Short mmCIF file of C-alpha atoms in Angstrom, two decimals:
data_model
loop_
_atom_site.label_atom_id
_atom_site.label_comp_id
_atom_site.label_asym_id
_atom_site.label_seq_id
_atom_site.Cartn_x
_atom_site.Cartn_y
_atom_site.Cartn_z
CA MET L 1 -101.00 46.22 87.27
CA THR L 2 -98.84 49.65 86.67
CA ILE L 3 -96.33 49.00 88.90
CA LEU L 4 -95.52 45.53 86.87
CA GLY L 5 -95.54 47.88 83.80
CA LYS L 6 -92.94 49.99 84.56
CA GLU L 7 -90.79 47.71 86.01
CA HIS L 8 -90.68 46.02 82.39
CA ARG L 9 -89.52 48.67 80.77
CA GLU L 10 -86.39 50.07 82.20
CA PRO L 11 -83.44 48.08 82.20
CA THR L 12 -81.46 46.40 84.63
CA PRO L 13 -78.46 48.34 86.01
CA LEU L 14 -76.20 45.11 84.55
CA MET L 15 -77.32 45.59 80.97
CA ARG L 16 -75.51 48.66 79.98
CA PRO L 17 -71.25 48.05 81.18
CA ALA L 18 -72.33 44.42 78.76
CA ALA L 19 -72.75 46.65 75.66
CA ILE L 20 -69.99 49.06 76.83
CA THR L 21 -67.93 45.88 77.15
CA TRP L 22 -69.38 44.46 74.03
CA LEU L 23 -68.27 47.25 71.63
CA LEU L 24 -64.93 47.38 73.56
CA LEU L 25 -64.43 44.38 72.17
CA VAL L 26 -65.49 44.27 68.88
CA SER L 27 -63.14 47.59 68.40
CA ALA L 28 -60.37 45.72 70.01
CA SER L 29 -60.78 43.17 67.63
CA ALA L 30 -60.98 45.23 64.58
CA VAL L 31 -57.71 46.56 65.10
CA ILE L 32 -55.91 43.96 66.43
CA ASP L 33 -57.48 42.34 62.70
CA HIS L 34 -55.81 45.85 61.25
CA VAL L 35 -52.56 45.64 62.53
CA ALA L 36 -52.25 41.94 61.95
CA LEU L 37 -52.89 43.01 58.27
CA LEU L 38 -50.39 45.40 58.14
CA ARG L 39 -47.78 43.28 59.25
CA LEU L 40 -48.67 40.43 57.09
CA ALA L 41 -48.37 42.87 54.39
CA GLU L 42 -45.21 44.26 55.63
CA GLN L 43 -43.72 40.49 55.33
CA MET L 44 -44.98 40.02 52.33
CA GLN L 45 -42.93 42.54 51.23
CA THR L 46 -40.16 41.87 53.28
CA ARG L 47 -40.70 38.19 51.29
CA ALA L 48 -40.51 39.26 47.94
CA ALA L 49 -37.49 41.91 48.40
CA THR L 50 -35.62 38.49 50.12
CA SER L 51 -36.28 36.77 47.31
CA GLN L 52 -34.88 38.79 45.05
CA VAL L 53 -32.36 39.73 46.91
CA GLU L 54 -31.45 36.24 46.95
CA ILE L 55 -31.92 35.92 43.35
CA LEU L 56 -29.22 38.38 42.61
CA GLN L 57 -26.65 36.69 45.10
CA GLN L 58 -26.97 33.40 43.55
CA ARG L 59 -26.36 35.19 40.25
CA LEU L 60 -22.87 37.29 41.61
CA ASP L 61 -21.99 33.87 43.08
CA GLU L 62 -22.71 32.08 39.67
CA LEU L 63 -21.11 34.69 37.58
CA THR L 64 -17.71 34.94 40.31
CA LEU L 65 -17.24 30.99 39.51
CA GLN L 66 -16.83 32.28 36.13
CA VAL L 67 -14.71 34.23 36.51
CA GLU L 68 -12.40 32.47 38.47
CA GLN L 69 -12.77 29.19 36.05
CA LEU L 70 -11.12 31.54 33.45
CA PRO L 71 -7.74 30.73 32.61
CA GLN L 72 -5.39 33.72 34.31
CA PRO L 73 -2.44 35.23 31.83
CA GLN L 74 1.04 33.77 33.22
CA ALA L 75 3.01 36.00 34.03
CA LEU L 76 6.79 36.93 31.79
CA PRO L 77 9.81 35.14 34.78
CA MET L 78 11.97 38.41 35.29
CA GLU L 79 15.17 36.17 34.30
CA ARG L 80 13.39 35.45 30.77
CA TYR L 81 12.56 38.59 30.11
CA GLU L 82 15.96 40.45 30.94
CA SER L 83 17.49 37.33 28.82
CA GLU L 84 15.59 38.39 25.73
CA ARG L 85 16.10 42.25 26.67
CA GLN L 86 20.77 41.09 25.95
CA VAL L 87 19.34 39.40 23.00
CA LEU L 88 17.40 42.13 21.80
CA GLU L 89 20.23 44.47 22.46
CA GLN L 90 22.36 42.55 20.74
CA ARG L 91 20.89 43.02 17.93
CA LEU L 92 20.34 46.39 17.83
CA SER L 93 24.05 46.88 18.52
CA ALA L 94 25.61 45.15 15.65
CA LEU L 95 22.85 46.73 13.45
CA GLU L 96 24.79 50.05 14.30
CA HIS L 97 27.89 48.22 13.72
CA ALA L 98 27.22 47.12 10.50
CA LEU L 99 25.30 50.88 9.23
CA SER L 100 28.79 52.39 10.71
CA ASN L 101 30.84 50.59 8.40
CA LEU L 102 28.88 50.77 5.29
CA ALA L 103 29.38 53.59 3.97
CA THR L 104 33.40 53.05 4.24
CA ALA L 105 35.05 53.66 1.24
CA ASP L 106 36.82 49.87 1.85
CA SER L 107 33.40 48.45 2.09
CA LEU L 108 32.44 49.67 -1.25
CA LEU L 109 35.64 48.41 -2.95
CA PRO L 110 33.85 45.37 -3.69
CA LEU L 111 30.76 46.63 -4.68
CA GLN L 112 32.33 48.61 -7.15
CA ALA L 113 34.64 45.73 -9.16
CA ARG L 114 30.92 43.98 -9.38
CA VAL L 115 29.86 46.80 -11.05
CA GLU L 116 32.26 47.03 -12.98
CA GLN L 117 32.09 43.25 -14.27
CA LEU L 118 28.89 43.90 -15.09
CA GLU L 119 29.70 47.18 -17.22
CA ALA L 120 31.62 44.49 -19.32
CA ARG L 121 30.09 41.79 -20.34
CA PRO L 122 29.14 42.18 -24.35
CA MET L 123 25.94 43.68 -25.16
CA THR L 124 24.69 40.43 -27.56
CA SER L 125 23.45 39.39 -24.54
CA ARG L 126 20.70 41.77 -24.19
CA GLN L 127 18.27 40.99 -25.53
CA PRO L 128 16.87 44.24 -27.92
CA ALA L 129 13.55 45.64 -27.34
CA PRO L 130 10.39 44.49 -30.26
CA VAL L 131 10.05 46.90 -32.46
CA VAL L 132 6.63 48.00 -32.39
CA ALA L 133 5.54 48.85 -35.91
CA ARG L 134 2.97 52.72 -36.04
CA PRO L 135 0.54 52.36 -38.04
CA ARG L 136 0.92 55.30 -40.19
CA SER L 137 -1.52 57.75 -40.48
CA PRO L 138 -3.19 58.46 -43.96
CA ALA L 139 -1.58 61.75 -46.24
CA PRO L 140 -3.82 64.38 -46.08
CA SER L 141 -5.68 64.94 -49.06
CA LYS L 142 -4.95 67.45 -50.91
CA PRO L 143 -8.23 69.80 -51.74
CA GLN L 144 -10.03 69.26 -55.14
CA GLU L 145 -9.70 72.60 -57.42
CA ILE L 146 -12.70 74.21 -58.14
CA GLN L 147 -13.32 74.51 -61.98
CA PRO L 148 -15.28 77.47 -62.71
CA PRO L 149 -18.69 76.84 -64.38
CA PHE L 150 -17.37 78.45 -67.80
CA GLN L 151 -14.48 78.03 -70.47
CA VAL L 152 -12.93 81.41 -71.38
CA ILE L 153 -12.73 81.42 -75.33
CA GLY L 154 -10.32 84.60 -75.96
CA ILE L 155 -9.89 88.66 -75.83
CA GLU L 156 -12.01 90.85 -77.56
CA LEU L 157 -11.21 94.48 -78.55
CA ARG L 158 -13.60 96.69 -78.75
CA ALA L 159 -13.68 100.48 -79.22
CA ASN L 160 -9.79 100.43 -77.62
CA GLU L 161 -11.66 98.67 -74.47
CA ARG L 162 -9.73 95.01 -74.16
CA PHE L 163 -12.60 92.49 -73.05
CA LEU L 164 -12.40 88.47 -71.70
CA ALA L 165 -15.29 86.51 -74.18
CA ILE L 166 -16.30 83.41 -72.39
CA GLN L 167 -18.99 81.35 -72.65
CA PRO L 168 -20.81 78.35 -70.79
CA SER L 169 -18.84 74.75 -70.10
CA THR L 170 -22.04 72.63 -70.83
CA SER L 171 -22.54 74.78 -74.07
CA GLY L 172 -20.77 75.65 -77.57
CA SER L 173 -23.29 78.19 -78.85
CA LEU L 174 -22.02 81.59 -79.57
CA SER L 175 -25.24 82.86 -78.59
CA GLN L 176 -24.45 81.99 -74.85
CA VAL L 177 -20.95 83.78 -75.48
CA ARG L 178 -20.33 87.02 -72.54
CA LEU L 179 -17.12 89.69 -72.23
CA LEU L 180 -16.56 90.64 -69.55
CA LEU L 181 -15.23 93.53 -67.99
CA PRO L 182 -12.45 93.86 -65.21
CA GLY L 183 -14.06 94.11 -61.70
CA GLU L 184 -17.54 92.39 -63.66
CA THR L 185 -18.84 88.80 -61.77
CA GLU L 186 -19.99 85.88 -63.91
CA ALA L 187 -21.37 82.75 -61.31
CA GLY L 188 -19.29 84.07 -58.31
CA TRP L 189 -16.00 84.74 -59.98
CA ARG L 190 -15.09 88.29 -60.57
CA LEU L 191 -12.59 89.13 -63.43
CA GLN L 192 -9.81 91.63 -61.91
CA HIS L 193 -8.17 91.95 -64.32
CA ILE L 194 -6.82 90.69 -68.11
CA GLU L 195 -3.50 89.77 -68.88
CA ARG L 196 -1.51 89.19 -72.58
CA ASP L 197 -2.45 85.47 -72.10
CA ALA L 198 -4.15 84.98 -69.24
CA ALA L 199 -6.68 86.07 -66.76
CA VAL L 200 -7.03 86.78 -63.12
CA PHE L 201 -10.41 86.04 -61.47
CA GLN L 202 -10.95 86.06 -57.65
CA GLN L 203 -13.57 83.35 -56.57
CA GLY L 204 -14.04 83.88 -52.08
CA ASN L 205 -10.48 83.90 -50.98
CA ASP L 206 -8.87 82.16 -53.69
CA THR L 207 -7.30 83.64 -56.99
CA ARG L 208 -6.69 81.83 -59.99
CA ARG L 209 -5.19 82.54 -63.31
CA ILE L 210 -6.58 80.94 -66.18
CA THR L 211 -4.27 80.78 -69.49
CA LEU L 212 -5.83 81.48 -72.78
CA PRO L 213 -6.26 79.36 -74.85
CA THR L 214 -3.53 79.20 -78.35
CA GLY L 215 -4.28 81.72 -80.36
CA ARG L 216 -6.98 83.51 -79.27
CA SER L 217 -5.77 86.72 -77.99
CA ASP L 218 -5.91 90.08 -78.94
CA ARG L 219 -8.13 90.31 -82.42
#
């Protein structure tokens, strides 16, 4: 019994090579599958690039067709070019000839005669320009002369001294009569000097000569 049990525990010589072979087959299968996946990925990338190239090529063909369908500019024939150039040169020659003859005296005679005829026409044919009346500016008003606030009564002689008698213009009372000597001032009016028949006052920058009443000279 002991011998039989030992025989059951030991593997047979064929199982080890079978296991190795099976492992090799599995590994080879995995490698083949990996390589197949890589090729499939490369093929997908190639197909995508190929489709993009095809799309671009189709677009390029369409643009080329559109350009070919555009109307082509017609080239100017050489004969037409030469004829137009000759016509232009003839016009330039005629213009230069006319300009060279323009400054001669003979060519100016008809023009001068025409000008003289126009100048000889009567002037009545010309319409006079309308005269526009200008508004008159108002004459400067004469500044109103400032009157003194008093009236001159006459001249008083006291102690051989001449005084000018004045009183307010709004009053006729003798009690308000005032006597002024030359150099004195009344209401901003300075008495400069007393003449025989007048009194000279200065008010600001103005000088005023006031005539004395008749019969009111020295007493």
